[in-house]
Coordinates of N, CA and C in Angstrom, one line a residue:
Chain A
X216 N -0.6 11.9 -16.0 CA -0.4 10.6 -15.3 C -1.0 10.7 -13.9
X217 N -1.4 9.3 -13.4 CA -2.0 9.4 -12.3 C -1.0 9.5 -11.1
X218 N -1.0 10.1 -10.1 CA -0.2 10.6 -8.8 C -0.9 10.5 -7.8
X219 N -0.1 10.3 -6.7 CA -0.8 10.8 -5.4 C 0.6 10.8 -4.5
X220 N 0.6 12.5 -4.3 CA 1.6 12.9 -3.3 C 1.3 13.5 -2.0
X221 N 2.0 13.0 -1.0 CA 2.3 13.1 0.2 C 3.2 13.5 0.6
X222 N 3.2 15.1 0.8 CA 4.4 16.1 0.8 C 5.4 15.9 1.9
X223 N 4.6 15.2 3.5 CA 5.5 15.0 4.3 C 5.7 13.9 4.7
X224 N 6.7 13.6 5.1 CA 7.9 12.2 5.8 C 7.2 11.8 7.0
X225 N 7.3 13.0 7.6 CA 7.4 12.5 9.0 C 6.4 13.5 9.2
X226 N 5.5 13.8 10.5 CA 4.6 14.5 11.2 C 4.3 14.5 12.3
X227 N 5.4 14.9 13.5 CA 5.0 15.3 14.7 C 4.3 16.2 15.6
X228 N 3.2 15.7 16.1 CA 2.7 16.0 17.2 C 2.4 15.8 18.8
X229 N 1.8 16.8 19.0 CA 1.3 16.5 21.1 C 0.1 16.1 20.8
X230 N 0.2 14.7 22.1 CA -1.1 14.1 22.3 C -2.1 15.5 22.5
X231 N -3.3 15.4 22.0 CA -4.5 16.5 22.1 C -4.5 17.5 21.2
X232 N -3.5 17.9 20.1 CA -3.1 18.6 19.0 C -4.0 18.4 17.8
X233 N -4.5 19.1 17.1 CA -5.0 19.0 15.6 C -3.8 18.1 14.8
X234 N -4.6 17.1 14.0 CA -3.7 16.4 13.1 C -4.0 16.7 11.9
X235 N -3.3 17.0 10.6 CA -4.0 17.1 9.0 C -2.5 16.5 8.6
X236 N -2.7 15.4 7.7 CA -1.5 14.8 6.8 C -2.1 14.7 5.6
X237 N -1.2 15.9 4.8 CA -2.2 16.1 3.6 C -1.7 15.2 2.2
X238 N -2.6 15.1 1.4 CA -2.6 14.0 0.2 C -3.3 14.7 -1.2
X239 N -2.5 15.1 -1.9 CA -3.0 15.6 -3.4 C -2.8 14.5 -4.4
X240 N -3.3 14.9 -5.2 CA -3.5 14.0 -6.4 C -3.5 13.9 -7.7
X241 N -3.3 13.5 -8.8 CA -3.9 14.1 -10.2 C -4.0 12.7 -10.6
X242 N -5.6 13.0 -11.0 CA -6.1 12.1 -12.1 C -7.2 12.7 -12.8
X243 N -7.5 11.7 -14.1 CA -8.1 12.6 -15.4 C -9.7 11.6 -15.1
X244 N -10.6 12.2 -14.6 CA -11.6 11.3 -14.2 C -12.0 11.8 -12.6
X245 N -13.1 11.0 -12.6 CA -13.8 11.3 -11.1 C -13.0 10.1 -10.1
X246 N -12.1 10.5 -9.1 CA -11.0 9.6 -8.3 C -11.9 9.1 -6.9
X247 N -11.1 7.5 -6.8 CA -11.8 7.1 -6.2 C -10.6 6.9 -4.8
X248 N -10.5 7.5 -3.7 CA -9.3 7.7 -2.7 C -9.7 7.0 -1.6
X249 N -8.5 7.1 -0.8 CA -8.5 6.2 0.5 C -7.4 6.9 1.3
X250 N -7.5 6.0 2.5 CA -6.7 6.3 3.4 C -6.3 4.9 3.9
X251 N -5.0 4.1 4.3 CA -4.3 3.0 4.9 C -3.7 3.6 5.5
X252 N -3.7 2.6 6.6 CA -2.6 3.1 7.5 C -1.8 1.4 8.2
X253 N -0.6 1.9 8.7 CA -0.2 0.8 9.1 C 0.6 1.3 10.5
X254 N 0.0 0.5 11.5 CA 1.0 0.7 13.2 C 2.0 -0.7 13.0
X255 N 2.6 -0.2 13.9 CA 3.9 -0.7 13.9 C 3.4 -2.4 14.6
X256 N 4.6 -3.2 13.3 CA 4.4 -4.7 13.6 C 2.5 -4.8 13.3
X257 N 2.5 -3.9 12.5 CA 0.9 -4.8 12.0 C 0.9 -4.7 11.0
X258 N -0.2 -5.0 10.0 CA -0.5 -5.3 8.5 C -1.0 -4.1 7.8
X259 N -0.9 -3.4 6.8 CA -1.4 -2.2 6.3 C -2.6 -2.5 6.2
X260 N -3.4 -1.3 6.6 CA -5.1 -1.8 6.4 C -6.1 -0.5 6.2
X261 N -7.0 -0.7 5.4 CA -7.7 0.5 4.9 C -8.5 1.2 6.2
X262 N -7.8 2.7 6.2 CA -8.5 3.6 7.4 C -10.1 3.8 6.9
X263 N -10.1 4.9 5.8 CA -11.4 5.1 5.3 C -11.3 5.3 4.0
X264 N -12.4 5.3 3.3 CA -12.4 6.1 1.8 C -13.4 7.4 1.3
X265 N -13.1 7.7 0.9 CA -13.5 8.9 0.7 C -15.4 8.3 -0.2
X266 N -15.8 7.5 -0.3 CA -17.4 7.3 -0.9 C -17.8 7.2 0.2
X267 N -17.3 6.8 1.3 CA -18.3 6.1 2.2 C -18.5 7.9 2.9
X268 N -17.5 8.8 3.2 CA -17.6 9.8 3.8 C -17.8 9.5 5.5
X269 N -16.8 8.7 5.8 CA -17.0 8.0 7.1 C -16.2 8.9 8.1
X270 N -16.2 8.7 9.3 CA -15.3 8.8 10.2 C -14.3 7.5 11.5
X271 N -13.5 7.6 10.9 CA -12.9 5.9 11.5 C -12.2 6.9 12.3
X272 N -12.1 6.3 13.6 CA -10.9 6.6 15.0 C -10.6 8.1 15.0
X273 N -11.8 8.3 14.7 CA -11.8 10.1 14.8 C -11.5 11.0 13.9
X274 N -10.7 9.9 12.6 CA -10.0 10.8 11.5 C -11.4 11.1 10.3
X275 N -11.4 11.9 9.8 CA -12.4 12.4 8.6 C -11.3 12.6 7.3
X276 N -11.8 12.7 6.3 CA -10.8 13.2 5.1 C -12.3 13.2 4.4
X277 N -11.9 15.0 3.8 CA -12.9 15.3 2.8 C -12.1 15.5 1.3
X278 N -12.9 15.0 -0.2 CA -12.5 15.0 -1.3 C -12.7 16.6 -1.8
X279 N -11.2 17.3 -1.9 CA -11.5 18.8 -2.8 C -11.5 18.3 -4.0
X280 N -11.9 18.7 -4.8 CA -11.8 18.5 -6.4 C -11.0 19.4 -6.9
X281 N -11.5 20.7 -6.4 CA -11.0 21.9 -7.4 C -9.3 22.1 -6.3
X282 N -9.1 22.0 -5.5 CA -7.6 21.3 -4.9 C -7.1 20.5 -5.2
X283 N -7.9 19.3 -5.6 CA -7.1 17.7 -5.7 C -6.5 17.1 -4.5
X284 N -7.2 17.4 -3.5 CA -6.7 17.0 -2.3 C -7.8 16.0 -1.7
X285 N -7.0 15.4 -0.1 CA -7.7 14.4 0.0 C -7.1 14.4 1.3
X286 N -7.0 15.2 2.3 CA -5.9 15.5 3.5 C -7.2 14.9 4.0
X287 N -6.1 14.2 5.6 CA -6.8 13.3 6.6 C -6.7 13.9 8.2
X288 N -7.4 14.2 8.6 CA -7.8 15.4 9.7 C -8.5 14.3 11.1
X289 N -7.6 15.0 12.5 CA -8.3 14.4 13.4 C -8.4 15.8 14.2
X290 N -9.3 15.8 15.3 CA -9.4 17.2 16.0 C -8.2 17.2 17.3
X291 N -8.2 16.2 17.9 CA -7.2 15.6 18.5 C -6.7 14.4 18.9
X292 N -5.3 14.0 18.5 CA -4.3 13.3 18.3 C -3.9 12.4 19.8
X293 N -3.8 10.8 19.5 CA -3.7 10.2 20.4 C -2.8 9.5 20.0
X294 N -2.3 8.9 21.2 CA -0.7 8.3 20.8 C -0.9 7.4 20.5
X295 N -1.8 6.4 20.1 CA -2.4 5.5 19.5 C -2.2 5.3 17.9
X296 N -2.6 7.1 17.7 CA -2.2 7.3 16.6 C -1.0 6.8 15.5
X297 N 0.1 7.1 16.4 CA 1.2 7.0 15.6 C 1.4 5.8 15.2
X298 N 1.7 6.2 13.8 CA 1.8 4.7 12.5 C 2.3 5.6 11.4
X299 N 2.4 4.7 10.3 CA 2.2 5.2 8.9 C 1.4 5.2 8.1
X300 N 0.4 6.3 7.6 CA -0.2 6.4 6.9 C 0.1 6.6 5.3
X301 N -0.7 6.0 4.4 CA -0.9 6.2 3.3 C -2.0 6.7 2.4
X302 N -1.7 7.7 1.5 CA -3.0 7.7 0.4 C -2.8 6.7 -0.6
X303 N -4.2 6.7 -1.1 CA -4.1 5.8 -2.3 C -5.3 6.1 -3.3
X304 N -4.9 6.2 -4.3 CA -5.9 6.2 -5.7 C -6.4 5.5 -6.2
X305 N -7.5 5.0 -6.6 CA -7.9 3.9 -7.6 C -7.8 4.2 -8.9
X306 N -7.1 3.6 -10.2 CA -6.8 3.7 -11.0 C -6.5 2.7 -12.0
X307 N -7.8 3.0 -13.1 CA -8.2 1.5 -13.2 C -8.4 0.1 -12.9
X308 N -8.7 -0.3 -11.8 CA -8.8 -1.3 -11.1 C -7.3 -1.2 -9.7
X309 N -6.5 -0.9 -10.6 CA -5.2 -0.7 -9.6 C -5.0 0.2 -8.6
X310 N -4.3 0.1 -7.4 CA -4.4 1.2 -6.6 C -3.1 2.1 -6.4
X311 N -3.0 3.1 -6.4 CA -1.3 3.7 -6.7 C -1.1 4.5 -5.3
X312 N -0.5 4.3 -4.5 CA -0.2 4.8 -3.3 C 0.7 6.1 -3.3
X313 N 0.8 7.1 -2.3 CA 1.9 7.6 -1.9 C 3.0 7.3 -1.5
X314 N 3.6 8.1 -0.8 CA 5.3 7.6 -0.4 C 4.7 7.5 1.6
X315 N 3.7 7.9 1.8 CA 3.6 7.4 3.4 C 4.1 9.0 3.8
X316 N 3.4 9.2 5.2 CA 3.8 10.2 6.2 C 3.5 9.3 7.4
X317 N 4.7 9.2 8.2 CA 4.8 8.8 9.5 C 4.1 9.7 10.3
X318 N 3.6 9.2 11.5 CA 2.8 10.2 12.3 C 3.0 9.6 13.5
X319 N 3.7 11.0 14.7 CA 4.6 10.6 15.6 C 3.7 11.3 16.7
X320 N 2.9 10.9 17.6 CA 2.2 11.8 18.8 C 2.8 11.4 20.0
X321 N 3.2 12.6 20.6 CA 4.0 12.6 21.4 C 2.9 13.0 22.9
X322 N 3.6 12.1 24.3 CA 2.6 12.5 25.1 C 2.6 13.9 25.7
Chain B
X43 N -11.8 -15.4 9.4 CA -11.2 -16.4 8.6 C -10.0 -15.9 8.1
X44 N -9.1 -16.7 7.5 CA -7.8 -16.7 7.2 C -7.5 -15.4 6.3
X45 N -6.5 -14.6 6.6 CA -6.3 -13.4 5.7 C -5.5 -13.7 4.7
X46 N -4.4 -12.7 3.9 CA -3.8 -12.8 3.2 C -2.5 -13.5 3.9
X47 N -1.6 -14.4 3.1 CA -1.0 -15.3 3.8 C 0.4 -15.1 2.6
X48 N 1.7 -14.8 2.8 CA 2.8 -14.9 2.2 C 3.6 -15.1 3.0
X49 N 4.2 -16.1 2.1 CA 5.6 -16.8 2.4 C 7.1 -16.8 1.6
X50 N 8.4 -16.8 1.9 CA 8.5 -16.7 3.6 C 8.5 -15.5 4.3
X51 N 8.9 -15.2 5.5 CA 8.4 -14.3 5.9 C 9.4 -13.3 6.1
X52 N 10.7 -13.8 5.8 CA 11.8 -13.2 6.2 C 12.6 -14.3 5.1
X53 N 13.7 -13.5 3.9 CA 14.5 -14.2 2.8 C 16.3 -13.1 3.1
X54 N 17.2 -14.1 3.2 CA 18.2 -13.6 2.8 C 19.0 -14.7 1.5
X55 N 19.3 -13.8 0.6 CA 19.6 -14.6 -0.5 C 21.0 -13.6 -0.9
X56 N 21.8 -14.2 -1.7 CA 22.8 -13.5 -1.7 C 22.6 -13.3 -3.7
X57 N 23.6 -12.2 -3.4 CA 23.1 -11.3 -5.3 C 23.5 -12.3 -6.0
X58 N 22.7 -11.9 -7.4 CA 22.7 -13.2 -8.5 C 22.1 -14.1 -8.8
X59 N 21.5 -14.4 -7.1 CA 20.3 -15.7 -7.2 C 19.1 -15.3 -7.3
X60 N 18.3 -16.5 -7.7 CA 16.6 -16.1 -7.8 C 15.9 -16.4 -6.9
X61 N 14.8 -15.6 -6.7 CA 14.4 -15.9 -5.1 C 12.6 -16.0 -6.0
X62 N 11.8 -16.6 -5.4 CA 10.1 -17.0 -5.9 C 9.5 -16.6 -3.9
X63 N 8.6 -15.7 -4.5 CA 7.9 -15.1 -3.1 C 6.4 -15.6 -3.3
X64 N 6.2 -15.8 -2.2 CA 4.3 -17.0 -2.2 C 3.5 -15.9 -1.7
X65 N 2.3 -16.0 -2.3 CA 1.4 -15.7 -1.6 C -0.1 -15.9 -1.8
X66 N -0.9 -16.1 -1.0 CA -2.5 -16.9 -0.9 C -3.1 -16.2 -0.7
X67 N -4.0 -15.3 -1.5 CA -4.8 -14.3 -1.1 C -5.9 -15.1 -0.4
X68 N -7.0 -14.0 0.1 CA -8.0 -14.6 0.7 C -8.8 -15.4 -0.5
X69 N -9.3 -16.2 0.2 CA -10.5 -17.4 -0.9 C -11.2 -16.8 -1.2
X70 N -12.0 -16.6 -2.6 CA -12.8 -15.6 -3.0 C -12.5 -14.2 -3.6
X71 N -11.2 -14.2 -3.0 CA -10.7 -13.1 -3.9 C -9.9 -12.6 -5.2
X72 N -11.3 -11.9 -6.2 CA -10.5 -12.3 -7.4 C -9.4 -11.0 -8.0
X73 N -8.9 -10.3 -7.2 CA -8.2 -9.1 -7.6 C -6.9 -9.5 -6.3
X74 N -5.6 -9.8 -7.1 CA -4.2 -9.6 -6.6 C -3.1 -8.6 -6.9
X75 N -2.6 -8.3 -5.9 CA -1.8 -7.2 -6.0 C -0.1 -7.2 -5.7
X76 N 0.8 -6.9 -5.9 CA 2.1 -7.3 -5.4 C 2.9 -5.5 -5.5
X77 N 2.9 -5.5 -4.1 CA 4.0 -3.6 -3.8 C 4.9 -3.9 -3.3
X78 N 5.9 -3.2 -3.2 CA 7.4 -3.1 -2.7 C 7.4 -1.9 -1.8
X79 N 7.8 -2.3 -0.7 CA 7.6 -1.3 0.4 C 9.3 -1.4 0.9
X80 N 9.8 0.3 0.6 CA 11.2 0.5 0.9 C 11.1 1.9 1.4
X81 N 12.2 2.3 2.1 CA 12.0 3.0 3.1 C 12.7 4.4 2.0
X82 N 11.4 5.1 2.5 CA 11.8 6.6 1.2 C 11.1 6.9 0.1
X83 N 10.7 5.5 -0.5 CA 9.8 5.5 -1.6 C 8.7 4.5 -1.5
X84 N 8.1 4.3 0.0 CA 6.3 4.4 0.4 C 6.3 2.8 -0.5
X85 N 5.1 2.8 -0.8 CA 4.8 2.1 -1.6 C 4.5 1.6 -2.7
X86 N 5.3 0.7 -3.6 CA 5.6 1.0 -4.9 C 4.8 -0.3 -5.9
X87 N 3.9 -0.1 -6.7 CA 3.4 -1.1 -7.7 C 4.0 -1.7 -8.1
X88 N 3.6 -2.9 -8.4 CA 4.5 -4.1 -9.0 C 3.7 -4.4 -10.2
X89 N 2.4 -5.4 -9.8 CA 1.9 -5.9 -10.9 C 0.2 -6.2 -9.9
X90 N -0.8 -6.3 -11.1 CA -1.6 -7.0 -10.4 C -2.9 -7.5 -11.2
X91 N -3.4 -8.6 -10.8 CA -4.3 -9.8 -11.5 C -5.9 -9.1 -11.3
X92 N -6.5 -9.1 -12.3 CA -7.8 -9.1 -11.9 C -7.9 -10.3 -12.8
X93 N -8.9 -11.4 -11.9 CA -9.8 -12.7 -12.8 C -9.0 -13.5 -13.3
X94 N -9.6 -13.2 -15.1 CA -9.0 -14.1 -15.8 C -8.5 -13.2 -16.7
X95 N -8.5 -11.7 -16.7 CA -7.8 -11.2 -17.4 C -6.4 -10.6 -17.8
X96 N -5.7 -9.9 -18.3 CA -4.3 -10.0 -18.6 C -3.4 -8.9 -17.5
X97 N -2.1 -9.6 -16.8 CA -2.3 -9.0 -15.5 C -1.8 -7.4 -16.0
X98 N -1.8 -6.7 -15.1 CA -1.2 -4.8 -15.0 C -0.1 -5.5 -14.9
X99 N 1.4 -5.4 -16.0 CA 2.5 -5.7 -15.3 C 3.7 -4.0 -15.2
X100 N 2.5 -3.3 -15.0 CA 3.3 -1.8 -15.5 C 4.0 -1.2 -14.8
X101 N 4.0 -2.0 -13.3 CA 4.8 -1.6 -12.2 C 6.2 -2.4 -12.4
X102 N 6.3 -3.4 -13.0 CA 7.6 -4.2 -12.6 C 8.8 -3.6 -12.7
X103 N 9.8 -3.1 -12.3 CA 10.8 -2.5 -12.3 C 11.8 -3.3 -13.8
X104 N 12.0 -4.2 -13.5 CA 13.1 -4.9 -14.8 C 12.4 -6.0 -15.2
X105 N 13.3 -6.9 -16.6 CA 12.5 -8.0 -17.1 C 13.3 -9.0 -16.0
X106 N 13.6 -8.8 -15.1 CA 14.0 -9.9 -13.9 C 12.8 -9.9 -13.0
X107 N 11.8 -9.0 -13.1 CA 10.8 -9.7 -12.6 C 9.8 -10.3 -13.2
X108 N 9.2 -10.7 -12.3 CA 7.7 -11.6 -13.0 C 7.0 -12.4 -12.7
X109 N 5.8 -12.5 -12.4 CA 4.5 -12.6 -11.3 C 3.7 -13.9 -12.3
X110 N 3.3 -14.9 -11.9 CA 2.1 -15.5 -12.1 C 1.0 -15.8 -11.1
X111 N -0.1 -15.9 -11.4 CA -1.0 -16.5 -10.5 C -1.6 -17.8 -11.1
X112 N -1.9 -18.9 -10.4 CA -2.3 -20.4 -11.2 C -3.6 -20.7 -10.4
X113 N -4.4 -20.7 -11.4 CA -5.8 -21.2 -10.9 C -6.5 -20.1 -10.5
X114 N -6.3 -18.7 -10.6 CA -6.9 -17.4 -9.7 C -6.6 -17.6 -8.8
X115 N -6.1 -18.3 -7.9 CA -5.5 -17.9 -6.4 C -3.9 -17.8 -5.8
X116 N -3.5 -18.9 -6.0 CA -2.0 -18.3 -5.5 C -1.5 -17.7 -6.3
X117 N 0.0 -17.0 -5.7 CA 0.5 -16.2 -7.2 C 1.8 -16.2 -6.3
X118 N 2.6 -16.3 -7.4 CA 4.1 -16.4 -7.1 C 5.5 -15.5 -7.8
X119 N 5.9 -14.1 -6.8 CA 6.4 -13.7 -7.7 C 7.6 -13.7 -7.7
X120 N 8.3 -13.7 -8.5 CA 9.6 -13.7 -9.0 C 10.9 -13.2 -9.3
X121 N 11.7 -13.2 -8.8 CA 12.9 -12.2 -8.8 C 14.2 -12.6 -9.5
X122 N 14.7 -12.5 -10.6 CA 16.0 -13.8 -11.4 C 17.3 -12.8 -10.8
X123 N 17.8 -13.3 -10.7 CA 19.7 -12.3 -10.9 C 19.6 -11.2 -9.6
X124 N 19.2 -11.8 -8.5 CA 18.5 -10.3 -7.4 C 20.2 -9.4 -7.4
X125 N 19.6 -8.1 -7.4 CA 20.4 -7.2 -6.9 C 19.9 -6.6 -5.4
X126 N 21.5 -6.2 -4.7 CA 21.2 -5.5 -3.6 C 20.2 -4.5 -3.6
X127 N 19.6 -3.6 -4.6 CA 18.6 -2.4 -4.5 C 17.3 -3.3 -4.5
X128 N 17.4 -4.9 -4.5 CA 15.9 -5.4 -4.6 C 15.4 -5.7 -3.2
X129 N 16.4 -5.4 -2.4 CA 16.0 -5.8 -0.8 C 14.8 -4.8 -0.3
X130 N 14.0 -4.9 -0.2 CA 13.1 -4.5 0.4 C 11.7 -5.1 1.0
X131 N 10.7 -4.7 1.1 CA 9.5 -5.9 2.1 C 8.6 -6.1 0.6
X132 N 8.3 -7.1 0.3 CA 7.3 -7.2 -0.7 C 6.1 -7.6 0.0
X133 N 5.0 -7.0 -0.7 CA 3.6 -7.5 0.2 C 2.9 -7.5 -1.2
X134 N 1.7 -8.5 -1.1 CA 0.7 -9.1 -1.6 C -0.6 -8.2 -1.0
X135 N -1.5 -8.6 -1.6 CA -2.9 -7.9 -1.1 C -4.0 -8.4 -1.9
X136 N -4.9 -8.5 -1.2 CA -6.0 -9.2 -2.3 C -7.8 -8.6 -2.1
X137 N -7.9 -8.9 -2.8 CA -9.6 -7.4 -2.7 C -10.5 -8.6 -3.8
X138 N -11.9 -8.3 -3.3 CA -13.1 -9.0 -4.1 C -13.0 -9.1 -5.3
X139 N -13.2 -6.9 -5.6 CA -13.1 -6.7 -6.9 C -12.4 -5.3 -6.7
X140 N -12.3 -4.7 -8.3 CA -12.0 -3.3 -8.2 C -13.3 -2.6 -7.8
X141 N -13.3 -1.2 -7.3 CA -13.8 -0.5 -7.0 C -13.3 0.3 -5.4
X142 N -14.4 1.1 -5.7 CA -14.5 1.7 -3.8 C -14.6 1.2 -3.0
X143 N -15.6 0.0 -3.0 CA -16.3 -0.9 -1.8 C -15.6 -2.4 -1.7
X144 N -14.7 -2.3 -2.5 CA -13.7 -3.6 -2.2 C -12.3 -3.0 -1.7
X145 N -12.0 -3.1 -0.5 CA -10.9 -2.8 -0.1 C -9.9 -3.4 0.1
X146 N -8.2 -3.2 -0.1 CA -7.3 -4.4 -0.1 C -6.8 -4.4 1.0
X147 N -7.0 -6.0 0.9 CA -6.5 -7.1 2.4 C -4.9 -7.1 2.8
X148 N -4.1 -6.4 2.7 CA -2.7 -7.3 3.1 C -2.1 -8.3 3.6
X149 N -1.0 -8.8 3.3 CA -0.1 -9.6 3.9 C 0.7 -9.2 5.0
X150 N 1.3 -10.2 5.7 CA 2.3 -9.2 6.6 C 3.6 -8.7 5.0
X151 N 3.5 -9.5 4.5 CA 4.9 -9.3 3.8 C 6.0 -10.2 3.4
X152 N 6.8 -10.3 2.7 CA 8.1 -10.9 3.1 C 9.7 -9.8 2.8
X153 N 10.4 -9.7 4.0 CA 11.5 -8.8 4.3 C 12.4 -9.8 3.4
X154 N 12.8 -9.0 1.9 CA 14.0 -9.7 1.0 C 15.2 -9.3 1.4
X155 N 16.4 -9.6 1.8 CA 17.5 -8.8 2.0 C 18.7 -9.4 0.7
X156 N 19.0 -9.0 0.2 CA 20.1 -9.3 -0.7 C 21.5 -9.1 -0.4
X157 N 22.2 -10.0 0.3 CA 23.5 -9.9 0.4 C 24.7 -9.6 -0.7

């Protein structure tokens, strides 16, 4: 069955700290992933996806295959940062999310 | 131009009753989506429209829910007999098409609370 798990809740850090909020997965097929994120009092909205192989607001996320991961990596963390983020799967047209990791940067 | 647009924005209804949640995807967009966002369990599939074809209703939690959309654009979903565990933010979303390079638009939401 298709999944996408997001092991942590919550994820605190210091402003200037490495960030990685990791995102595994299982699907039967070549997966098509993302990243949303949502700050407080705003609209959820797509960070990046993994085809374009982009870098939005500093964050990167590389596709492991042979992991099934899809972790979202910044080198350092700005208080800006803090929101909730989400992975998400494409699966058959539909998109199936995780459970969210909060991401708290502290100054 | 105008984003994804659901109404209302805030519902308190008390258990038992039926509550109908609006929502107007962007113009042009033929792929609708409806998730339940509750605190612990992220975000949760409901149902969702591509076109003219038959919608995904694999997410619905019980036969007290249930989604239409009229005309490909609005879509109105539906809640009969609400229970307190239904309180949570429902949000809409709406995308071109499926794929990688269509990404979904959000709504703010509407915050259900069930008394």
């Amino acid at each position: 069955a298709q999944r996408v798990t997001q092991p942590e809740k919550l994820l605190s850090v210091f402003k200037g700290a490495p960030v990685e909020l990791k995102c595994n997965y299982s699907y039967s097929g070549s997966p098509e992933l993302f990243w949303y994120v949502q700050y407080s009092r705003q609209r959820l909205q797509l960070l990046l996806r993994h085809i374009s192989r982009e870098s939005i607001k500093g964050f990167t996320a590389d596709l492991n295959k042979g992991e099934t991961s899809f972790h979202l990596k910044k080198p350092f963390a700005q208080e800006e940062d803090s929101a909730m983020y989400y992975c998400a799967l494409r699966s058959q047209g539909n998109l199936i999310f995780g459970k969210g990791t909060k991401l708290s940067v502290k100054p | 131009g105008a984003g994804v647009s659901q109404s209302p924005s805030n519902k308190v209804t008390e258990k038992g009753k039926d509550v109908e949640l609006r929502c107007d995807p962007i113009s042009g967009h033929t792929a609708l989506y409806w998730y339940r966002q509750s605190l612990g369990q992220g975000l949760e599939f409901l149902i969702y429209f591509q076109g003219n074809s038959a919608p995904d209703k694999s997410g619905l939690p019980s036969d007290r829910f249930s989604a239409e959309r009229t005309g490909g654009s609005v879509s109105t979903l539906t809640i009969q007999r609400t229970q307190q565990e239904d309180s949570a933010v429902y949000l809409c979303a709406s995308s071109t098409q499926g794929g990688a390079n269509s990404p979904l638009h959000f709504g703010n939401g509407t915050r259900l609370t069930v008394t």
